[in-house]
Coordinates of C-alpha atoms in Angstrom, one line a residue:
Chain A
M1 CA 15.7 -80.9 36.0
I2 CA 17.4 -77.5 35.8
R3 CA 15.9 -74.7 37.9
I4 CA 17.3 -71.3 37.8
R5 CA 15.7 -68.8 40.2
N6 CA 16.2 -65.1 40.5
V7 CA 19.8 -65.3 39.5
S8 CA 21.9 -62.2 39.1
K9 CA 25.6 -61.8 38.1
T10 CA 27.7 -58.7 37.8
F11 CA 31.2 -58.7 36.3
H12 CA 33.6 -56.2 37.8
S13 CA 36.3 -54.6 35.8
K14 CA 38.3 -51.5 35.6
E15 CA 36.1 -50.1 32.9
G16 CA 33.1 -50.5 35.2
N17 CA 30.6 -53.1 36.2
I18 CA 28.7 -55.1 33.7
E19 CA 25.4 -56.6 34.8
A20 CA 25.4 -59.8 32.9
L21 CA 22.3 -61.3 34.5
N22 CA 19.6 -59.5 36.3
N23 CA 17.0 -61.5 38.2
V24 CA 16.7 -64.3 35.7
S25 CA 14.5 -67.4 36.3
L26 CA 14.2 -70.3 34.0
E27 CA 13.1 -73.9 34.3
V28 CA 14.1 -76.8 32.1
D29 CA 12.2 -80.0 32.4
Q30 CA 13.3 -83.5 31.7
G31 CA 13.3 -84.2 27.9
D32 CA 13.2 -80.5 26.9
I33 CA 15.3 -79.0 24.2
Y34 CA 15.3 -75.5 25.8
G35 CA 16.7 -72.7 23.7
V36 CA 17.9 -69.3 24.9
I37 CA 18.2 -66.7 22.2
G38 CA 19.7 -63.2 22.3
F39 CA 22.3 -61.0 20.7
S40 CA 25.8 -61.2 21.9
G41 CA 26.2 -59.5 25.3
A42 CA 22.7 -60.4 26.3
G43 CA 24.0 -62.7 29.1
K44 CA 23.0 -66.0 27.6
S45 CA 26.6 -67.4 27.7
T46 CA 26.9 -66.5 31.3
L47 CA 23.5 -68.1 32.0
I48 CA 24.4 -71.4 30.5
R49 CA 27.7 -71.5 32.4
L50 CA 25.8 -71.2 35.7
V51 CA 24.4 -74.7 35.2
N52 CA 27.8 -76.4 35.5
Q53 CA 29.2 -73.5 37.5
L54 CA 31.9 -72.4 35.0
E55 CA 30.5 -69.1 36.2
T56 CA 29.1 -68.5 39.7
N57 CA 25.9 -66.6 40.4
D58 CA 26.1 -63.6 42.8
S59 CA 22.6 -64.3 44.1
G60 CA 19.7 -66.6 43.4
E61 CA 19.8 -70.3 43.0
V62 CA 20.8 -72.8 40.3
E63 CA 19.5 -76.3 40.9
V64 CA 20.3 -79.3 38.9
N65 CA 18.4 -82.4 39.8
G66 CA 17.5 -80.9 43.1
V67 CA 21.1 -80.0 44.0
D68 CA 22.1 -76.3 44.6
V69 CA 25.2 -76.3 42.4
K70 CA 26.6 -73.2 44.0
K71 CA 26.7 -74.8 47.4
A72 CA 28.2 -78.1 46.2
S73 CA 31.7 -78.9 47.4
S74 CA 34.4 -79.1 44.7
K75 CA 34.2 -82.9 44.8
E76 CA 30.4 -82.9 44.4
L77 CA 30.7 -80.3 41.7
R78 CA 33.0 -82.5 39.7
K79 CA 30.6 -85.4 40.0
L80 CA 27.8 -83.2 38.9
R81 CA 29.8 -81.9 35.9
K82 CA 30.3 -85.5 34.7
N83 CA 26.5 -85.7 34.4
I84 CA 26.4 -82.5 32.3
G85 CA 28.0 -82.7 28.9
M86 CA 29.0 -79.5 27.2
I87 CA 29.8 -78.5 23.6
F88 CA 31.2 -75.2 22.4
Q89 CA 31.1 -72.8 19.5
Q90 CA 34.9 -73.3 18.9
F91 CA 34.7 -77.0 19.8
N92 CA 37.6 -76.7 22.3
L93 CA 39.1 -80.0 21.3
L94 CA 42.7 -81.0 22.1
D95 CA 44.6 -80.2 18.9
T96 CA 47.6 -82.3 19.9
R97 CA 45.5 -85.4 20.0
N98 CA 43.5 -87.5 17.5
V99 CA 39.8 -88.1 17.4
Y100 CA 39.9 -91.2 19.5
E101 CA 42.0 -89.6 22.3
N102 CA 39.7 -86.6 22.4
I103 CA 36.6 -88.7 22.9
A104 CA 38.4 -91.0 25.4
M105 CA 39.5 -88.0 27.6
P106 CA 36.5 -88.0 30.0
L107 CA 36.9 -91.7 30.4
I108 CA 40.6 -91.5 31.0
L109 CA 39.9 -88.9 33.7
E110 CA 37.5 -91.3 35.3
G111 CA 40.2 -94.0 35.4
W112 CA 38.4 -96.4 33.1
K113 CA 40.3 -99.5 31.9
K114 CA 41.8 -99.5 28.4
E115 CA 39.5 -102.2 27.0
K116 CA 36.4 -100.5 28.4
I117 CA 37.5 -97.1 26.9
E118 CA 38.1 -98.7 23.6
A119 CA 34.6 -100.3 23.5
R120 CA 32.9 -97.0 24.6
V121 CA 34.8 -94.8 22.1
K122 CA 34.0 -97.2 19.3
E123 CA 30.3 -97.0 20.2
L124 CA 30.5 -93.2 20.2
L125 CA 32.4 -93.0 16.9
Q126 CA 29.6 -95.1 15.4
F127 CA 27.0 -92.9 16.9
I128 CA 28.4 -89.7 15.4
G129 CA 29.2 -91.4 12.0
L130 CA 33.0 -91.1 12.1
E131 CA 33.7 -94.9 12.6
D132 CA 36.9 -94.8 10.5
R133 CA 38.3 -91.5 11.7
G134 CA 39.6 -92.5 15.1
K135 CA 43.2 -92.0 14.2
T136 CA 42.7 -88.7 12.4
P137 CA 44.3 -85.6 14.1
V138 CA 41.5 -83.3 15.0
N139 CA 43.1 -80.4 13.1
K140 CA 42.5 -82.4 9.9
L141 CA 38.7 -82.4 10.4
S142 CA 36.1 -80.1 9.0
G143 CA 34.1 -77.9 11.4
G144 CA 31.1 -80.2 11.4
Q145 CA 33.2 -83.2 12.1
K146 CA 34.9 -81.4 14.9
Q147 CA 31.6 -80.6 16.5
R148 CA 30.6 -84.3 16.2
V149 CA 33.8 -85.2 18.0
G150 CA 32.9 -82.6 20.6
I151 CA 29.4 -84.1 21.0
A152 CA 30.8 -87.6 21.3
R153 CA 33.2 -86.4 24.0
A154 CA 30.4 -84.7 25.8
L155 CA 28.3 -87.9 25.7
A156 CA 31.1 -90.2 26.7
L157 CA 29.9 -90.6 30.3
N158 CA 26.2 -90.8 29.4
P159 CA 25.2 -87.5 30.9
S160 CA 21.5 -86.6 31.4
I161 CA 22.0 -83.0 30.4
L162 CA 23.8 -81.5 27.4
L163 CA 24.7 -77.8 27.3
C164 CA 25.3 -76.3 23.9
D165 CA 27.1 -73.0 23.8
E166 CA 26.4 -71.6 20.3
A167 CA 27.2 -75.1 19.0
T168 CA 26.3 -74.3 15.4
S169 CA 27.3 -70.7 15.1
A170 CA 30.7 -71.4 13.5
L171 CA 29.2 -73.8 10.9
D172 CA 27.7 -73.4 7.5
P173 CA 24.0 -73.9 7.0
R174 CA 24.1 -77.5 5.7
T175 CA 26.5 -78.6 8.5
T176 CA 24.3 -76.7 11.0
E177 CA 21.3 -78.7 9.8
S178 CA 23.1 -82.0 10.3
I179 CA 24.3 -81.1 13.8
L180 CA 20.8 -80.0 14.8
Q181 CA 19.4 -83.3 13.6
L182 CA 22.1 -85.1 15.7
L183 CA 21.1 -83.1 18.7
K184 CA 17.5 -84.0 18.1
T185 CA 18.4 -87.7 17.9
I186 CA 20.4 -87.4 21.2
N187 CA 17.3 -85.8 22.8
R188 CA 14.9 -88.4 21.5
E189 CA 16.8 -91.6 21.5
L190 CA 19.2 -91.1 24.5
G191 CA 16.7 -89.1 26.5
V192 CA 19.2 -86.3 27.1
T193 CA 17.8 -82.9 28.2
I194 CA 19.3 -80.1 26.2
L195 CA 19.9 -76.5 27.1
L196 CA 21.2 -74.5 24.2
I197 CA 22.1 -70.8 23.6
T198 CA 22.1 -69.3 20.1
H199 CA 21.6 -66.1 18.2
E200 CA 19.8 -67.8 15.4
M201 CA 16.1 -68.1 15.6
S202 CA 16.2 -70.9 13.0
V203 CA 18.0 -73.1 15.5
I204 CA 15.1 -72.5 17.9
S205 CA 12.4 -73.2 15.3
K206 CA 14.1 -76.4 14.2
I207 CA 14.7 -78.3 17.4
C208 CA 13.6 -76.5 20.5
N209 CA 10.3 -77.0 22.3
K210 CA 10.8 -74.1 24.7
V211 CA 12.5 -70.8 24.3
A212 CA 13.6 -67.8 26.4
V213 CA 14.4 -64.5 24.7
M214 CA 17.1 -62.5 26.5
E215 CA 18.0 -58.9 26.2
D216 CA 20.4 -56.9 28.4
G217 CA 20.7 -59.6 31.1
E218 CA 17.0 -60.2 31.4
I219 CA 14.6 -62.8 30.1
V220 CA 12.0 -60.7 28.3
E221 CA 9.9 -63.5 27.1
Q222 CA 9.7 -67.3 27.5
G223 CA 7.4 -70.2 26.8
E224 CA 6.6 -72.9 24.3
V225 CA 8.3 -72.3 21.0
I226 CA 5.0 -72.4 19.1
D227 CA 3.4 -69.8 21.4
V228 CA 6.3 -67.4 21.1
F229 CA 6.4 -67.8 17.4
S230 CA 2.7 -67.3 16.9
N231 CA 2.4 -64.5 19.4
P232 CA 5.6 -62.8 20.2
K233 CA 5.0 -60.0 22.8
S234 CA 8.2 -58.1 23.0
E235 CA 9.8 -56.1 20.2
I236 CA 13.0 -58.2 20.3
A237 CA 11.1 -61.5 20.1
R238 CA 9.1 -60.2 17.2
N239 CA 12.3 -59.3 15.4
F240 CA 13.8 -62.7 16.0
V241 CA 10.6 -64.4 14.8
Q242 CA 10.7 -62.3 11.6
T243 CA 14.1 -63.7 10.8
V244 CA 12.5 -67.1 10.4
I245 CA 8.9 -66.4 9.5
S246 CA 8.3 -63.4 7.3
D247 CA 5.0 -61.5 7.9
R248 CA 5.5 -58.5 5.7
I249 CA 3.6 -57.5 2.7
P250 CA 6.0 -57.8 -0.3
E251 CA 7.2 -54.4 -1.3
E252 CA 5.9 -54.6 -4.8
I253 CA 2.4 -55.2 -3.6
F254 CA 2.7 -52.6 -0.9
N255 CA 3.8 -49.9 -3.4
S256 CA 1.0 -50.6 -5.9
L257 CA -1.6 -50.6 -3.1
K258 CA -0.2 -47.3 -1.9
K259 CA -0.5 -45.8 -5.4
E260 CA -4.2 -46.7 -5.6
G261 CA -4.8 -45.6 -2.0
G262 CA -5.8 -49.0 -0.8
L263 CA -3.8 -49.2 2.4
N264 CA -6.8 -49.6 4.7
N265 CA -8.6 -52.6 6.2
I266 CA -5.6 -54.8 6.1
I267 CA -5.5 -57.5 8.6
K268 CA -3.0 -60.2 9.6
L269 CA -4.2 -63.6 10.7
T270 CA -2.0 -66.1 12.5
F271 CA -3.2 -69.7 12.4
K272 CA -1.7 -72.1 14.9
G273 CA -2.0 -75.9 15.2
E274 CA -5.6 -77.1 14.7
N275 CA -7.1 -73.8 13.6
A276 CA -4.7 -73.8 10.7
K277 CA -7.2 -76.2 9.1
S278 CA -10.1 -73.8 9.4
A279 CA -11.7 -72.4 6.3
L280 CA -12.0 -68.9 7.8
V281 CA -11.4 -66.9 4.6
S282 CA -14.0 -68.7 2.6
E283 CA -16.4 -68.4 5.5
I284 CA -16.0 -64.6 5.6
N285 CA -16.4 -64.4 1.9
K286 CA -19.6 -66.4 2.0
E287 CA -21.2 -64.9 5.1
Y288 CA -20.5 -61.2 4.5
D289 CA -20.8 -59.0 1.5
L290 CA -17.1 -58.3 0.9
K291 CA -14.1 -59.3 -1.1
T292 CA -10.8 -60.5 0.3
T293 CA -7.4 -60.1 -1.4
I294 CA -4.5 -62.1 -0.1
L295 CA -1.4 -59.9 0.2
F296 CA 0.9 -62.3 1.8
A297 CA 0.7 -65.9 3.0
S298 CA 3.2 -68.4 4.6
V299 CA 2.9 -71.7 6.2
N300 CA 5.6 -73.0 8.5
E301 CA 6.0 -76.2 10.6
I302 CA 7.3 -75.6 14.1
Q303 CA 7.5 -78.4 16.6
N304 CA 5.3 -80.5 14.3
Q305 CA 2.6 -77.8 14.5
I306 CA 1.5 -75.7 11.6
L307 CA 2.0 -72.0 11.9
G308 CA 0.4 -70.0 9.1
V309 CA 0.5 -66.2 8.5
L310 CA -2.0 -64.6 6.2
I311 CA -2.3 -60.9 5.4
L312 CA -5.6 -60.0 3.8
R313 CA -7.2 -56.8 2.5
L314 CA -10.9 -56.6 3.0
K315 CA -13.0 -54.6 0.4
G316 CA -16.6 -53.7 1.0
S317 CA -18.8 -51.4 3.0
Q318 CA -17.5 -50.5 6.4
E319 CA -20.5 -52.1 8.1
E320 CA -19.9 -55.4 6.5
I321 CA -16.1 -55.2 7.3
D322 CA -16.8 -54.5 10.9
K323 CA -19.2 -57.4 11.1
A324 CA -16.6 -59.7 9.6
L325 CA -13.9 -58.5 12.0
D326 CA -16.3 -59.2 14.9
Y327 CA -16.8 -62.7 13.5
I328 CA -13.0 -63.3 13.3
R329 CA -12.5 -62.1 16.8
R330 CA -14.9 -64.7 18.1
T331 CA -12.7 -67.5 16.6
D332 CA -9.4 -68.8 17.9
V333 CA -7.5 -67.3 15.1
K334 CA -5.3 -64.4 16.2
M335 CA -6.0 -61.2 14.3
E336 CA -4.1 -57.9 14.1
E337 CA -5.0 -54.9 12.1
V338 CA -1.9 -54.0 10.1
N339 CA -0.9 -50.4 10.4
V340 CA 0.8 -49.7 7.1
N341 CA 1.6 -46.1 7.7
D342 CA 4.9 -46.9 9.4
Chain B
M1 CA 98.3 -78.5 14.2
I2 CA 95.4 -77.2 16.3
E3 CA 97.6 -77.0 19.3
Q4 CA 100.1 -74.8 17.5
L5 CA 97.5 -72.6 16.0
L6 CA 95.7 -72.0 19.2
G7 CA 98.5 -72.2 21.7
I8 CA 96.8 -74.6 24.0
S9 CA 96.6 -78.4 24.3
T10 CA 93.7 -80.2 22.7
D11 CA 93.0 -81.7 26.0
R12 CA 92.3 -78.3 27.5
L13 CA 90.0 -77.4 24.7
V14 CA 88.0 -80.6 25.0
N15 CA 88.0 -80.3 28.8
S16 CA 86.6 -76.7 28.5
A17 CA 83.9 -77.9 26.2
V18 CA 83.0 -80.7 28.6
Q19 CA 82.9 -78.3 31.5
T20 CA 80.5 -76.1 29.6
V21 CA 78.2 -79.0 28.8
Y22 CA 78.4 -80.3 32.3
M23 CA 77.5 -76.9 33.9
M24 CA 74.7 -76.4 31.3
G25 CA 73.3 -79.8 31.6
W26 CA 73.0 -79.9 35.4
S27 CA 71.8 -76.3 35.9
L28 CA 69.3 -76.7 33.1
F29 CA 68.0 -79.9 34.7
F30 CA 67.6 -78.2 38.2
G31 CA 66.5 -75.0 36.6
V32 CA 63.6 -76.7 34.8
L33 CA 62.8 -78.7 37.9
L34 CA 62.4 -75.5 39.8
G35 CA 61.1 -73.3 37.1
I36 CA 58.2 -75.3 35.9
P37 CA 56.5 -75.6 39.3
F38 CA 56.9 -71.9 39.8
A39 CA 55.5 -71.2 36.3
L40 CA 52.5 -73.5 37.1
L41 CA 51.9 -71.7 40.4
L42 CA 52.0 -68.4 38.6
V43 CA 49.5 -69.5 36.0
L44 CA 47.2 -71.3 38.4
T45 CA 47.1 -68.6 41.1
R46 CA 46.7 -65.6 38.7
K47 CA 43.5 -63.6 38.6
G48 CA 41.1 -65.6 36.4
G49 CA 43.3 -68.7 36.7
I50 CA 42.3 -72.1 37.7
L51 CA 43.0 -71.5 41.4
P52 CA 43.0 -67.7 41.8
R53 CA 45.1 -66.7 44.9
P54 CA 46.1 -63.1 44.4
T55 CA 48.3 -63.0 47.5
W56 CA 50.3 -66.1 46.5
N57 CA 50.6 -64.8 43.0
F58 CA 52.0 -61.5 44.3
I59 CA 54.6 -63.2 46.4
I60 CA 55.7 -65.7 43.8
N61 CA 55.9 -62.9 41.2
G62 CA 58.0 -60.8 43.7
I63 CA 60.5 -63.7 44.3
I64 CA 61.0 -64.3 40.6
N65 CA 61.5 -60.6 39.9
L66 CA 63.9 -60.2 42.9
V67 CA 66.2 -63.1 41.8
R68 CA 66.0 -61.9 38.2
S69 CA 67.1 -58.4 39.1
V70 CA 70.5 -59.5 40.4
P71 CA 73.2 -59.5 37.6
F72 CA 74.6 -62.9 37.2
V73 CA 78.2 -61.9 38.0
I74 CA 77.1 -60.6 41.3
L75 CA 74.8 -63.6 42.0
L76 CA 77.8 -65.9 41.5
V77 CA 79.7 -64.4 44.4
F78 CA 76.8 -63.1 46.5
I79 CA 75.3 -66.6 47.2
S80 CA 78.7 -68.3 47.8
P81 CA 77.7 -69.2 51.5
F82 CA 74.6 -70.9 50.1
T83 CA 76.7 -72.7 47.5
K84 CA 79.2 -73.9 50.1
F85 CA 76.2 -75.2 52.2
L86 CA 74.9 -77.1 49.2
V87 CA 78.0 -78.5 47.5
H88 CA 80.6 -78.0 50.2
T89 CA 82.8 -75.8 48.0
R90 CA 82.6 -72.2 46.8
I91 CA 84.7 -72.6 43.7
G92 CA 85.0 -74.9 40.7
T93 CA 82.7 -76.3 38.0
K94 CA 80.4 -78.0 40.5
A95 CA 80.0 -74.9 42.6
A96 CA 79.0 -72.9 39.5
I97 CA 76.0 -75.1 39.0
V98 CA 74.3 -73.6 42.1
P99 CA 74.3 -69.9 40.9
L100 CA 73.6 -71.0 37.3
T101 CA 70.5 -72.9 38.5
L102 CA 69.4 -69.9 40.6
Y103 CA 69.9 -67.7 37.5
I104 CA 68.1 -69.8 35.0
A105 CA 65.2 -71.1 37.1
P106 CA 63.3 -67.8 37.3
Y107 CA 64.0 -67.1 33.7
I108 CA 62.6 -70.5 32.7
A109 CA 59.6 -69.9 35.1
R110 CA 58.8 -66.7 33.1
L111 CA 59.3 -68.4 29.7
V112 CA 57.2 -71.4 30.7
E113 CA 54.5 -69.1 32.2
S114 CA 54.0 -67.4 28.9
S115 CA 53.9 -70.7 27.1
L116 CA 51.2 -72.0 29.5
L117 CA 49.2 -68.8 29.1
E118 CA 49.1 -69.4 25.3
V119 CA 46.9 -72.5 25.9
D120 CA 43.4 -71.7 24.6
S121 CA 41.2 -70.8 27.6
G122 CA 38.4 -72.7 25.9
I123 CA 40.3 -75.9 26.4
I124 CA 40.7 -75.2 30.1
E125 CA 37.0 -74.5 30.2
A126 CA 36.2 -77.8 28.5
S127 CA 38.4 -79.6 30.9
K128 CA 36.6 -78.1 33.9
A129 CA 33.2 -78.9 32.3
M130 CA 34.4 -82.5 32.1
G131 CA 34.9 -82.5 35.8
A132 CA 38.7 -82.7 35.7
T133 CA 40.6 -82.1 39.0
V134 CA 43.3 -79.5 39.0
P135 CA 46.2 -82.0 38.8
Q136 CA 44.3 -83.6 35.9
I137 CA 43.9 -80.3 34.1
I138 CA 47.7 -79.7 34.4
R139 CA 48.6 -83.2 33.3
Y140 CA 46.1 -83.9 30.5
F141 CA 45.3 -80.4 29.2
L142 CA 47.7 -77.6 30.2
I143 CA 51.1 -79.3 29.7
P144 CA 50.2 -81.4 26.6
E145 CA 48.6 -78.5 24.8
A146 CA 51.6 -76.2 25.6
K147 CA 54.3 -78.9 24.9
A148 CA 55.5 -77.6 21.6
S149 CA 55.7 -74.0 22.9
L150 CA 57.4 -75.3 26.1
V151 CA 60.2 -76.9 24.1
L152 CA 60.9 -73.6 22.4
A153 CA 60.8 -71.8 25.7
I154 CA 63.3 -74.2 27.3
T155 CA 65.5 -73.9 24.1
T156 CA 65.6 -70.1 24.6
G157 CA 66.4 -70.7 28.3
T158 CA 69.2 -73.1 27.4
I159 CA 70.9 -70.5 25.1
G160 CA 70.6 -67.9 27.8
L161 CA 72.3 -70.3 30.1
L162 CA 75.1 -70.9 27.7
G163 CA 75.9 -67.1 27.8
A164 CA 75.9 -67.2 31.6
T165 CA 78.3 -70.1 31.8
A166 CA 81.0 -67.8 30.2
M167 CA 81.0 -65.9 33.5
A168 CA 81.4 -69.0 35.6
G169 CA 85.2 -68.5 35.3
T170 CA 84.8 -65.8 38.0
I171 CA 84.5 -68.6 40.6
G172 CA 86.8 -71.0 38.7
G173 CA 84.0 -72.9 36.9
G174 CA 86.0 -73.2 33.7
G175 CA 84.2 -73.8 30.4
M176 CA 84.5 -72.4 26.9
G177 CA 83.8 -68.8 28.0
D178 CA 86.5 -68.9 30.6
L179 CA 88.9 -70.3 28.1
A180 CA 88.3 -67.5 25.7
L181 CA 88.7 -64.8 28.5
T182 CA 91.8 -66.1 30.3
Y183 CA 93.7 -67.7 27.5
G184 CA 92.4 -65.8 24.5
Y185 CA 91.7 -62.2 25.7
Q186 CA 94.2 -61.8 28.5
R187 CA 97.1 -63.4 26.5
F188 CA 96.2 -61.6 23.3
N189 CA 95.6 -65.0 21.7
N190 CA 93.2 -64.0 18.9
P191 CA 93.0 -67.3 17.1
L192 CA 91.9 -69.0 20.3
M193 CA 89.3 -66.3 21.0
L194 CA 87.9 -66.8 17.5
A195 CA 87.9 -70.6 17.8
T196 CA 86.0 -70.5 21.1
V197 CA 83.5 -68.0 19.7
I198 CA 83.0 -70.4 16.7
V199 CA 82.4 -73.3 19.0
L200 CA 79.9 -71.3 21.0
I201 CA 78.1 -70.3 17.8
L202 CA 77.9 -74.0 16.8
F203 CA 76.5 -74.8 20.3
V204 CA 73.8 -72.2 19.9
Q205 CA 72.9 -73.3 16.4
M206 CA 72.7 -76.9 17.5
I207 CA 70.6 -76.2 20.5
Q208 CA 68.2 -74.0 18.6
S209 CA 67.8 -76.5 15.7
I210 CA 67.2 -79.4 18.0
G211 CA 64.6 -77.4 19.9
N212 CA 62.9 -76.3 16.7
R213 CA 62.8 -79.9 15.4
I214 CA 61.3 -81.4 18.6
S215 CA 58.8 -78.5 18.8
K216 CA 57.7 -79.0 15.2
K217 CA 57.3 -82.7 15.7
L218 CA 55.1 -82.1 18.8
R219 CA 52.9 -79.7 16.9
G220 CA 52.1 -82.6 14.5

């Protein structure tokens, strides 16, 4: 649906050149909610703007439904943009107009008849749950309501793609949650493919099925959300995952272990999907002559899959411990030895 | 009563006021008609604008600066051949409209330019993302969003214009300013001078408060 291949983009300014994107490739399939995460300045905002050519790529290709958007004529590009809705962090609504007029704008630009516009806007108002706010000036709305109006405006022409530029970053947690649920509904019920950028890993964990992690203009990691969450490879991805899923031994426990010199043979197990149901811990306890202490445990649901993190301390003879570790290695459960010296 | 105090006929006073309004009205009309397209061109063609054309921008900028650097008194007489070509006379109230327009148009262009630049770039970005054409961006996004600020800009321009009309007497344009200079200043008629100044002050107050009110209404 969206194919970005080997794209680079450099901004030139008097203070010097800024390489916003460096050989970035990414593929969004029909029906995806694809999330791009990174800190500000990572290039994600430039990346999302390539899709509707609000920014142009210096090199590489950006294809939307098989069309190279950079090569499109300005007429073709406008047609393409009408098939790609976009919502923004600051909403970008027309402050001088009311809710109805804001939502009607793309339809007015298309030259729709008044009655047709009225029917469509009414439908959209209902969809976003603001049926009775049509005449309200947009500056009288709350942030969440403004974003709903932005969403309705973006969906007015039934686009097949929705771009979300930090759509929830200016909202409080509760409003964020409701906007995310709305995006999910749009994806499932209207079949709209969503590409979003964010700096909050919780947004990714709640609605995305695929994720790309960006740093300094490059994608350092990408894949299914559950895979990146259960097995982050890069330092930055690990940090992002930790903002949602803690995998640290609580300080209290850590300190008391340190006092009694028990900071060895600590392992971290990550259970994913089916293997979350396995009874690995009790099996070890039964099969080998050792005792296990649970130092930390958490269970999260990501994309309808269970992701569990368990940190254990094994006590027993080294021989038995090694055997147990061997046994765990043969299962699907991911195991890491926790180095507590750092 | 008034005639005795000021030493001129009421007719002349009224006539001067009418001349001022006449000159202001027409030159403002033409000035806006010329100034806004220039302002739009400036905003559209600037670097990072909707249709970046650095060379065009450079040329338009140059023209505006050039016209603005000529002091109005000099402009009045300097362009008299052009005035004659347009209105078939070099002197009088009608003739004054030409230099007044030429004076106010680039000023309005600059004022309108800064109003248009105030429009949130995010809104322009949203309009592009919607697939709007350039004329649509101007009509549905740029102008409506800048409306309130545009009214204030044109108000400022109008008041500047009022000051310029005082010099129209140089080419026989008449008006309140001319009245104050020829009958008040040169004949040492201080009451008349004072009276014209008061009328001009009232003019300015009126224009500014009308402008403020419309702008406030547009802001909603």
